mmCIF file of C-alpha atoms in Angstrom:
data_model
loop_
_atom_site.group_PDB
_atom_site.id
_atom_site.type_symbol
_atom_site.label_atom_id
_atom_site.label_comp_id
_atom_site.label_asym_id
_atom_site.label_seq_id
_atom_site.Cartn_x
_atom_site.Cartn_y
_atom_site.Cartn_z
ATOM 1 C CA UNK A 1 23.952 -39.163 3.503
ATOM 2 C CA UNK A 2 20.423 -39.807 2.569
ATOM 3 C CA UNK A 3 17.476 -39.151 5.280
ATOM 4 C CA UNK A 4 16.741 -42.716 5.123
ATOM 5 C CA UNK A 5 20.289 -43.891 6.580
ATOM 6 C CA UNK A 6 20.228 -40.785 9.212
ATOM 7 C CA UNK A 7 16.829 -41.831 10.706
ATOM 8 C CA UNK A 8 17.924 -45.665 10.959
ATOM 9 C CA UNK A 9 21.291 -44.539 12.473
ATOM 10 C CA UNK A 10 19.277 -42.331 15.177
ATOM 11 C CA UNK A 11 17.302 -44.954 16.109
ATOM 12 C CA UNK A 12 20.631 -47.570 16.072
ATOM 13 C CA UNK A 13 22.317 -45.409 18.251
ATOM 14 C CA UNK A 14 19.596 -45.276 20.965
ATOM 15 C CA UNK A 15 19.664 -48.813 20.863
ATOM 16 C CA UNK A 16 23.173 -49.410 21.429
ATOM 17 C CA UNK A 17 24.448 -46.077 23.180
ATOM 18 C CA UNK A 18 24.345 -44.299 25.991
ATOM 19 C CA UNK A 19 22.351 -40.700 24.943
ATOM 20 C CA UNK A 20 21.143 -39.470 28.116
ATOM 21 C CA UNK A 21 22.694 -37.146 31.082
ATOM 22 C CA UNK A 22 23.627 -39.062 33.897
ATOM 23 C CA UNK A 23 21.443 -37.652 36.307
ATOM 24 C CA UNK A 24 17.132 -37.489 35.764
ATOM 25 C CA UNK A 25 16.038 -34.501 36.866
ATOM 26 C CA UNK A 26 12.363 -35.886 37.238
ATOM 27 C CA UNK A 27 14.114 -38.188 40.501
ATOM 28 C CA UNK A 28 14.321 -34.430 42.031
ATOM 29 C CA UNK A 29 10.716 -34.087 42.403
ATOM 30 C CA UNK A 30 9.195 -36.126 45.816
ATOM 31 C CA UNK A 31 5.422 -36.035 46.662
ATOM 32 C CA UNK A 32 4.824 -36.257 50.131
ATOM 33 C CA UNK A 33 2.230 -38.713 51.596
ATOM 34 C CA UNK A 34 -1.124 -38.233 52.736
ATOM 35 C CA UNK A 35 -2.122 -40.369 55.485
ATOM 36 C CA UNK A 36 -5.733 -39.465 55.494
ATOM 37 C CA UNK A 37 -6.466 -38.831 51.474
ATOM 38 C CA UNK A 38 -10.382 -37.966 52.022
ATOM 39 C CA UNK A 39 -11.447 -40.090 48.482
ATOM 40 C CA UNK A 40 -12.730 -43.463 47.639
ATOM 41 C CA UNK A 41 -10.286 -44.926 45.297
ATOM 42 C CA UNK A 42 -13.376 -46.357 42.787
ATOM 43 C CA UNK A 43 -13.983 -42.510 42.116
ATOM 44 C CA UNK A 44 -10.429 -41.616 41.019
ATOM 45 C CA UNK A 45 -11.020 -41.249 36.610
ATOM 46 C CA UNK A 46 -7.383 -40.740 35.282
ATOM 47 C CA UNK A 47 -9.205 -39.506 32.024
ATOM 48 C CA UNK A 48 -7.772 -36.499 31.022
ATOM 49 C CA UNK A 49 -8.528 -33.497 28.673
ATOM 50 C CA UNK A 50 -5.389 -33.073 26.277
ATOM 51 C CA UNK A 51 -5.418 -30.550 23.504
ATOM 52 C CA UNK A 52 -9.106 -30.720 23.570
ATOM 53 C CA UNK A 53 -8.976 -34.517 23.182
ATOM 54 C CA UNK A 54 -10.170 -36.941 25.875
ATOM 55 C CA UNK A 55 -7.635 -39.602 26.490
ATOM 56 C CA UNK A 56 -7.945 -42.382 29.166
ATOM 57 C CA UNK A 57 -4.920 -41.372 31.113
ATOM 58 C CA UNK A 58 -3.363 -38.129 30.214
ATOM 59 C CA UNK A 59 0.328 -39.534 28.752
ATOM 60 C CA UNK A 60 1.179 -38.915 24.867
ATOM 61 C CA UNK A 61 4.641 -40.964 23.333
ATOM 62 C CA UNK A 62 6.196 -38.421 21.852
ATOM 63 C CA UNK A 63 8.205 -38.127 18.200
ATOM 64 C CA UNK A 64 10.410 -40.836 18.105
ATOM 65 C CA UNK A 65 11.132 -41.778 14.229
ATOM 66 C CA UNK A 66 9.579 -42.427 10.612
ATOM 67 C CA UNK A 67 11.287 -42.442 7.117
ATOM 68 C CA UNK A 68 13.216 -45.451 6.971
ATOM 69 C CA UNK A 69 12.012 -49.211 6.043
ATOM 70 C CA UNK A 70 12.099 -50.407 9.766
ATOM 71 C CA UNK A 71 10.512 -47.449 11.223
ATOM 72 C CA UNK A 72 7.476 -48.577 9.998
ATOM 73 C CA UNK A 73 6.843 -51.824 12.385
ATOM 74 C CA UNK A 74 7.865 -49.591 15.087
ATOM 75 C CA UNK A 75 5.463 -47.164 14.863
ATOM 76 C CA UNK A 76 2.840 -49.854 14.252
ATOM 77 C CA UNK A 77 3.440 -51.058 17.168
ATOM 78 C CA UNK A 78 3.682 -47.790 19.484
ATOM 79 C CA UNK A 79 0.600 -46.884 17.682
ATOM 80 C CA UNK A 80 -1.497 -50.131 18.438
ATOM 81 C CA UNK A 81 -0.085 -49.590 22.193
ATOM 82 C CA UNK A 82 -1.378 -46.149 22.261
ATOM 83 C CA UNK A 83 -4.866 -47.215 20.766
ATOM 84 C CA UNK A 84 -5.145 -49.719 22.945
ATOM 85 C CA UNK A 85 -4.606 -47.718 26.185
ATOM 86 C CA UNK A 86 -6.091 -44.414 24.909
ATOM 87 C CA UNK A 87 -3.085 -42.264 24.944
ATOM 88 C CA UNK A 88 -1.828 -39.975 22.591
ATOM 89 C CA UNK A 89 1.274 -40.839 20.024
ATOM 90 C CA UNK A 90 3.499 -38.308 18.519
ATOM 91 C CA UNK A 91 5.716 -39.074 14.896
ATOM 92 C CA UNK A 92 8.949 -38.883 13.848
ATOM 93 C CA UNK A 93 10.029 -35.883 11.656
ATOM 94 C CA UNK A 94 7.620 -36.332 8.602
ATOM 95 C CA UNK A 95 10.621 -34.531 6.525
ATOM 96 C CA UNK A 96 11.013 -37.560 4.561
ATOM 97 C CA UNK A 97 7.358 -38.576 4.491
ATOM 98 C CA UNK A 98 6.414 -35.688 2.449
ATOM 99 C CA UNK A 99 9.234 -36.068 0.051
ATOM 100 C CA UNK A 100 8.137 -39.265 -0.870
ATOM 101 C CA UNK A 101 10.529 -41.441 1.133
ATOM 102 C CA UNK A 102 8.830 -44.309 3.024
ATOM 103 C CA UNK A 103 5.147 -42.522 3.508
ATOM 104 C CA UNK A 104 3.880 -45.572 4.527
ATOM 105 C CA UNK A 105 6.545 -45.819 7.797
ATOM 106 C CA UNK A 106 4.287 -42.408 8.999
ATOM 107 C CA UNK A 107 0.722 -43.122 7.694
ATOM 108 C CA UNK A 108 0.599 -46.566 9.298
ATOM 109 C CA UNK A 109 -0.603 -45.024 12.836
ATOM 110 C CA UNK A 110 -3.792 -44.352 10.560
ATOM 111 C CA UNK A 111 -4.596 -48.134 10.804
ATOM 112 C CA UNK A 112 -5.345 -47.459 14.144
ATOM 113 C CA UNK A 113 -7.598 -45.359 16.657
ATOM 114 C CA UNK A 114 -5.191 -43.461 18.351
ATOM 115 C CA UNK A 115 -7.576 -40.641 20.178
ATOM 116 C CA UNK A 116 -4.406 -38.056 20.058
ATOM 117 C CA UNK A 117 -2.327 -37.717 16.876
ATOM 118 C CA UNK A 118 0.657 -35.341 16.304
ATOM 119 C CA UNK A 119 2.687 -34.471 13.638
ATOM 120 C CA UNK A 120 5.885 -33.408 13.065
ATOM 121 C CA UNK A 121 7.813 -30.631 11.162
ATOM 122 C CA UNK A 122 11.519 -29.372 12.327
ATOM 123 C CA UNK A 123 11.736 -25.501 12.536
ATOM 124 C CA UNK A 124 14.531 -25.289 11.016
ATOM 125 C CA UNK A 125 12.775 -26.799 7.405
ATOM 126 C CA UNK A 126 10.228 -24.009 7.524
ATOM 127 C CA UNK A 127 12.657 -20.890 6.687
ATOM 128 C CA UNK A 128 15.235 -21.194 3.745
ATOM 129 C CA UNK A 129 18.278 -23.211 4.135
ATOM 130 C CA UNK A 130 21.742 -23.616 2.544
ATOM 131 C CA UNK A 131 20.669 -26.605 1.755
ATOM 132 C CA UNK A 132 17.587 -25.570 -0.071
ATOM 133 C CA UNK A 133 13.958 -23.839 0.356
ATOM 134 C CA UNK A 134 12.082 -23.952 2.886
ATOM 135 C CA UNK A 135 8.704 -26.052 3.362
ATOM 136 C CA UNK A 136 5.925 -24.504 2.130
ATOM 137 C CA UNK A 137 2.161 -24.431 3.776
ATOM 138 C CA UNK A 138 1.189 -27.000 1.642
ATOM 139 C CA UNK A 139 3.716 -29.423 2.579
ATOM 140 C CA UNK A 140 3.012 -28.670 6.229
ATOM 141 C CA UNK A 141 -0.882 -29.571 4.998
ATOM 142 C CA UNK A 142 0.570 -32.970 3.475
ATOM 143 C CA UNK A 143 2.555 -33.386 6.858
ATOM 144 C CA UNK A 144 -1.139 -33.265 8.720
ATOM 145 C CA UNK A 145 -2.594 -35.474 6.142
ATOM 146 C CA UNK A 146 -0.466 -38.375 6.114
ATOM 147 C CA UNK A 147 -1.075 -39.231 9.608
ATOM 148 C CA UNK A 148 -4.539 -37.722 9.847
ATOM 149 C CA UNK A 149 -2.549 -35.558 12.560
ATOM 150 C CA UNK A 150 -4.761 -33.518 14.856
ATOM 151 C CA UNK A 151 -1.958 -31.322 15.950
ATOM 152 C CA UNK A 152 1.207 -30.032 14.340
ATOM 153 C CA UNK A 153 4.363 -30.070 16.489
ATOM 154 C CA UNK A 154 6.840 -27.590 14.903
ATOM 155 C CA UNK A 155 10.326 -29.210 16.540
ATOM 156 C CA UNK A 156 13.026 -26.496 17.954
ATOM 157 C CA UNK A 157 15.900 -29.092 17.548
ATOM 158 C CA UNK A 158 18.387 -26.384 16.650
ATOM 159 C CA UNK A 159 20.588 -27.583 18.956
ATOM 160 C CA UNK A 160 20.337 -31.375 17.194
ATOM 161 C CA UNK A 161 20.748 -29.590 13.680
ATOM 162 C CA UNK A 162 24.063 -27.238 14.685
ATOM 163 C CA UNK A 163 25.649 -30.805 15.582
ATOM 164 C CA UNK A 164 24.300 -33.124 12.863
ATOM 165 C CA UNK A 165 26.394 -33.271 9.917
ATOM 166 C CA UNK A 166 23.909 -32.203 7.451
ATOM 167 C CA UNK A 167 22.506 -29.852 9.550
ATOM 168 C CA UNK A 168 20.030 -26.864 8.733
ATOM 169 C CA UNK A 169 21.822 -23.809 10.649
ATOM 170 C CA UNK A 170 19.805 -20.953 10.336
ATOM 171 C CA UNK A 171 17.165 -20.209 13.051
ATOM 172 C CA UNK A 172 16.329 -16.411 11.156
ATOM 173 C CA UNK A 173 12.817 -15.789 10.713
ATOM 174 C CA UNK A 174 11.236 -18.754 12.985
ATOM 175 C CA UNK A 175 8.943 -17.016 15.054
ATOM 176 C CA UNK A 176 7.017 -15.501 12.194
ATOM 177 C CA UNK A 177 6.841 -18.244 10.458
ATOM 178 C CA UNK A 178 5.355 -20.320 13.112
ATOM 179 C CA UNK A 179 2.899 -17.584 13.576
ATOM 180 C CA UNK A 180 1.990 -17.325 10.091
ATOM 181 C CA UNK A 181 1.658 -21.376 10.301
ATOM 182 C CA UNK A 182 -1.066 -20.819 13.399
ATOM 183 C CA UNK A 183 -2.905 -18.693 11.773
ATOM 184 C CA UNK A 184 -3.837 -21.335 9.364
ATOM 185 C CA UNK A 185 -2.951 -24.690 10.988
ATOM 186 C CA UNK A 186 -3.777 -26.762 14.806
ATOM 187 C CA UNK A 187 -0.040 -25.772 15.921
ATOM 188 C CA UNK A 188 2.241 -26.733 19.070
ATOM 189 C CA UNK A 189 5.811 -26.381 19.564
ATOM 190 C CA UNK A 190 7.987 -28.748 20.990
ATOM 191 C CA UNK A 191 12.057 -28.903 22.252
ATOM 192 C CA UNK A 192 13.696 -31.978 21.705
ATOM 193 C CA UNK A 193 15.530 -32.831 24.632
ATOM 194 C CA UNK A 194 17.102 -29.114 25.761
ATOM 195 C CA UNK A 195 14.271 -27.463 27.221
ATOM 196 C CA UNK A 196 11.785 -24.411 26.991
ATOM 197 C CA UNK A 197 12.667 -21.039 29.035
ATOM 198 C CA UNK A 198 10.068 -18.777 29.723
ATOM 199 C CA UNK A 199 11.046 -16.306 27.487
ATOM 200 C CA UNK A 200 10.453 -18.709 25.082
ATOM 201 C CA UNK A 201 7.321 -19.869 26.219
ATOM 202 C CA UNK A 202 5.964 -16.113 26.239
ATOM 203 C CA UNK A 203 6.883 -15.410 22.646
ATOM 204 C CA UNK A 204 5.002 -18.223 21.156
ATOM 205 C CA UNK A 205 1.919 -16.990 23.367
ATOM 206 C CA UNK A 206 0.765 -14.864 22.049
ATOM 207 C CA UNK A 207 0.854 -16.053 18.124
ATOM 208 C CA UNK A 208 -1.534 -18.817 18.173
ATOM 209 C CA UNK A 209 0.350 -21.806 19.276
ATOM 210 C CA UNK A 210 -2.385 -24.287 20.999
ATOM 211 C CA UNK A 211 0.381 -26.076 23.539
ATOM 212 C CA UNK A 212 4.144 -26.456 24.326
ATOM 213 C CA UNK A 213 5.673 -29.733 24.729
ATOM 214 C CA UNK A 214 8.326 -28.453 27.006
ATOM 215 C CA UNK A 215 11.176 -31.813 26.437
ATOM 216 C CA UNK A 216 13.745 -30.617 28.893
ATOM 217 C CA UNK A 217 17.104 -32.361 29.811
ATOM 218 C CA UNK A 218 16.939 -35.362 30.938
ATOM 219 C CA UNK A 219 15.801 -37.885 28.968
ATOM 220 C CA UNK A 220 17.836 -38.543 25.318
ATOM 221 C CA UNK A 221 20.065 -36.510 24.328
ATOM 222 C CA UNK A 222 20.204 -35.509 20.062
ATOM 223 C CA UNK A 223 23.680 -33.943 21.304
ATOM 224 C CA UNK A 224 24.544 -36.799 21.910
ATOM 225 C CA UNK A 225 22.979 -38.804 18.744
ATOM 226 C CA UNK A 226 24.751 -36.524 16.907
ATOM 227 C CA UNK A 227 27.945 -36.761 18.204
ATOM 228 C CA UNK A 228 27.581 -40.420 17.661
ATOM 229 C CA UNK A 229 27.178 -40.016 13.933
ATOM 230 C CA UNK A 230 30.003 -37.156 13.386
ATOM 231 C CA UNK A 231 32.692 -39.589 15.019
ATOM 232 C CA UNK A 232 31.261 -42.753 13.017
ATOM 233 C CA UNK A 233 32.026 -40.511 9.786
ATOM 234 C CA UNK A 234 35.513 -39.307 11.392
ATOM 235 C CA UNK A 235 34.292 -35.347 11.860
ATOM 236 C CA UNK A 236 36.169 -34.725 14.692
ATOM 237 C CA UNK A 237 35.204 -31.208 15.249
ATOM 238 C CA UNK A 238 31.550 -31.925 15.265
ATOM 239 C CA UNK A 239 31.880 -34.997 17.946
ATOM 240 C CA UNK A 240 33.943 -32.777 20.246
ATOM 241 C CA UNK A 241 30.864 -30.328 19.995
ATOM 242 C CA UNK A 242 28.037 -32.983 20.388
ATOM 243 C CA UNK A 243 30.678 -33.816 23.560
ATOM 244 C CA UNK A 244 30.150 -30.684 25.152
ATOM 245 C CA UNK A 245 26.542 -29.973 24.783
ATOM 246 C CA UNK A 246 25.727 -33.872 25.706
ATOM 247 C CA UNK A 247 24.172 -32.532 28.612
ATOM 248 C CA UNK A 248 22.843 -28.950 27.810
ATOM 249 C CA UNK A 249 19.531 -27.682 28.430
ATOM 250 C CA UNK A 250 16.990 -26.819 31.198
ATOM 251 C CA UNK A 251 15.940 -29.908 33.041
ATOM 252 C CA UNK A 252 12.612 -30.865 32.303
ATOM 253 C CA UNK A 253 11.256 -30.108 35.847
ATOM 254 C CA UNK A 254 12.668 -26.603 35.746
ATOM 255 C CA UNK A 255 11.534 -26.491 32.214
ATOM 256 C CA UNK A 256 7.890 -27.070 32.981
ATOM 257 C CA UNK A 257 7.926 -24.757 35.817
ATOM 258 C CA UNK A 258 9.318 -22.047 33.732
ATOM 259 C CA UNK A 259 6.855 -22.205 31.136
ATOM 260 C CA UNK A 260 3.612 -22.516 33.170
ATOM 261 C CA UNK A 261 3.273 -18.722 33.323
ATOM 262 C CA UNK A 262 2.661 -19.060 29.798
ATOM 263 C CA UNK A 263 -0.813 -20.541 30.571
ATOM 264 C CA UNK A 264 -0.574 -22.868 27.692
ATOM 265 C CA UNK A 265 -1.158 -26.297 27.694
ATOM 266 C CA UNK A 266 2.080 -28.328 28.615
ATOM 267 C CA UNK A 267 2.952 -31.655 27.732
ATOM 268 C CA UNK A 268 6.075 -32.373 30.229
ATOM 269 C CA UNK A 269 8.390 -34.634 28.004
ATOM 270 C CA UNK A 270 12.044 -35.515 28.340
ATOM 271 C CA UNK A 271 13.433 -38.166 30.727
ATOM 272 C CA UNK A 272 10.089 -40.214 32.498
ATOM 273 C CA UNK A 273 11.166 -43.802 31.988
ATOM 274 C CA UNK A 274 8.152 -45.701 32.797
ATOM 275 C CA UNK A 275 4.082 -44.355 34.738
ATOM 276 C CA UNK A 276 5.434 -44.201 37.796
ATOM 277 C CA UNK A 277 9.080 -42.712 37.322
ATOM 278 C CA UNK A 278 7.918 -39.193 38.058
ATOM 279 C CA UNK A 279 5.797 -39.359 41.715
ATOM 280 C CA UNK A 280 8.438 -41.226 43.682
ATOM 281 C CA UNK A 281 8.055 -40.943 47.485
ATOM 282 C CA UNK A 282 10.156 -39.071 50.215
ATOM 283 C CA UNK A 283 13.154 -40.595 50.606
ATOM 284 C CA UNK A 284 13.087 -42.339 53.556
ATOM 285 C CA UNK A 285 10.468 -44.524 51.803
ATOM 286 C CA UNK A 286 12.677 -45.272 48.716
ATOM 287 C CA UNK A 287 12.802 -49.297 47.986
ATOM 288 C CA UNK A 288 16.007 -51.070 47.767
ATOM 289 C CA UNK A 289 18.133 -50.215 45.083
ATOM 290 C CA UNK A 290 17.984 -53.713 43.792
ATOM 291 C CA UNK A 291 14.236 -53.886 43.619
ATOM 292 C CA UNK A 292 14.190 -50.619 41.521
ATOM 293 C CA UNK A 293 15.728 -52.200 38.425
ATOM 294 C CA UNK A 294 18.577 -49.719 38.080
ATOM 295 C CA UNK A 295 22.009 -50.803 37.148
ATOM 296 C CA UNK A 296 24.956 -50.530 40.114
ATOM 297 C CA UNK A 297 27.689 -50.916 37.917
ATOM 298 C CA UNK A 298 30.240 -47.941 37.465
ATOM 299 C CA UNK A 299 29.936 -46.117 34.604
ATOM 300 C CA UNK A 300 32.584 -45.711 31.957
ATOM 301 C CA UNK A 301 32.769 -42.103 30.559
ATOM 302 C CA UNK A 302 29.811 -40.496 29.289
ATOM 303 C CA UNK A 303 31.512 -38.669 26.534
ATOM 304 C CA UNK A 304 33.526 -41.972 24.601
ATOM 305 C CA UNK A 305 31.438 -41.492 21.001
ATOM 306 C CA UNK A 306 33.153 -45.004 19.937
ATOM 307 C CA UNK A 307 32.157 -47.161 23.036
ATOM 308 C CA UNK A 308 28.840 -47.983 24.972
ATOM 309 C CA UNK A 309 28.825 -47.458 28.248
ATOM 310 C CA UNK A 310 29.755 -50.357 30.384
ATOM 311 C CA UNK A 311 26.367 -49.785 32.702
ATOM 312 C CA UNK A 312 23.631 -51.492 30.630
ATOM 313 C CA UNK A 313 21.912 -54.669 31.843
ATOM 314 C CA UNK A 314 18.694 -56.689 29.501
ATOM 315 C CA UNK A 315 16.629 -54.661 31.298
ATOM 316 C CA UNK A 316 18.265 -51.206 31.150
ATOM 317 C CA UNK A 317 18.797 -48.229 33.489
ATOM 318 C CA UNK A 318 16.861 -46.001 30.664
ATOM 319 C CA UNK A 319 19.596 -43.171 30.729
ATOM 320 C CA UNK A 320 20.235 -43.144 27.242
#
């Protein structure tokens, strides 16, 4: 299967399926009110220092897709959102990009004056492969320079790859070569959905990674993508394992509590549905159900690969 039908079936299947636990850890975390906040509300400036760039409110959309005809009116548009409020914007895997397979789907956020721009290489491309070599500095150089990227985000979707059909298996040699990319490159790392541990997080301290984004569980699921994709092409024995890791991985609150002893900067990615998903009040000051736009109906199975849940409304529940 080429790249170009894998990244428009990723992107179908978080359309139409469900790809996200059942439970977001993020509604775990309550703030509790202050009745006499000291502050006049004029003087509040949500600007924000992020990687050493100053965004007007400190939120970045993270990878989401790139390489295939459609993907590029879809990061047109994330990327004129993200100019327009002053937020950062992440790309898809630039794999295909810098093979020469739809460029243009990747370098269209250039059109644009996004104040935050990251890139995008999978870990598992930069040491060798069964499926051939390895990408070499100078494609990581073209990854940066399609987008004009300011950072690179070297993607630990192992997890993803040990699931996807043509998956690249072998993890061997990562660290160094990360390090080795630092020493020459802006570099962060980034989970895609699973979670960073703090063993983790102190390894790539210390070798010259700028920031982790830490993408815990919670939000999608690539098991669960992936799964998707093995039953539509009948591998049953990779569906039954994108099945059981649906919903594996640190939750992205425990995540990003793990990993601030690293001292690094943190982006905290991986189930925050909308601005104000994360500081929800006690709750005993919860609204209606209703009123929060969440769906009531019972949920079929999460783990049916050949159905869509039964839960979605127009304006969906977001746990995909």
């Amino acid at each position: 299967m080429t790249i170009r039908s894998r990244k428009a079936d990723h992107i179908d299947i978080c359309l139409k399926e469900r790809v996200a636990p059942d439970h977001c850890y993020w509604d775990d975390v309550k703030l509790v009110h202050n009745a006499m906040p000291e502050i006049d509300m004029d003087d509040i400036d949500m600007t924000a220092d992020v990687l050493g760039k100053k965004l007007a409110f400190p939120m970045v959309v993270t990878a989401i897709t790139g390489g295939f005809p459609g993907a590029k009116k879809i990061n047109s548009n994330i990327a004129e959102a993200c100019a327009e409020l002053g937020i950062g914007m992440g790309v898809g895997s630039e794999r295909a990009g810098v093979r020469g397979v739809d460029p243009e789907t990747y370098s269209v956020i250039k059109d644009f004056d996004v104040p935050l721009v990251i890139g995008n290489i999978g870990a598992p491309q930069l040491v060798k492969q069964k499926s051939g070599e390895p990408f070499t500095d100078e494609m990581v150089k073209a990854a940066a320079d399609l987008i004009d990227a300011d950072y690179i985000a070297v993607h630990l979707n192992f997890l993803q790859e040990v699931i996807q059909p043509e998956g690249d298996r072998c993890g061997a040699g990562i660290r160094d070569r990360i390090r080795d990319l630092a020493l020459r490159y802006p570099i962060i790392v980034k989970e895609t959905g699973a979670g960073i541990d703090r063993y983790t997080a102190e390894r790539l301290k210390g070798i010259g990674v700028r920031g982790l984004d830490i993408a815990g569980m919670g939000g999608t699921s690539f098991s669960a993508v992936e799964m998707y994709r093995a039953s539509m092409i009948g591998d049953d024995t990779l569906a039954e394992m994108g099945n059981t890791f649906f919903d594996w991985g640190i939750p992205a609150p425990a995540a990003l509590a793990e990993c601030r002893a690293s001292r690094l900067p943190l982006i905290a990615s991986g189930g925050i549905l909308d601005g104000t998903h994360v500081p929800r009040p006690w709750p005993w000051a919860r609204r209606p159900q209703a009123s929060r736009m969440r769906c009531s109906g019972k949920r079929r199975s999460p783990r049916t690969p050949s159905r869509r849940s039964s839960c979605f409304s127009e304006r969906s529940c977001g746990r995909r």
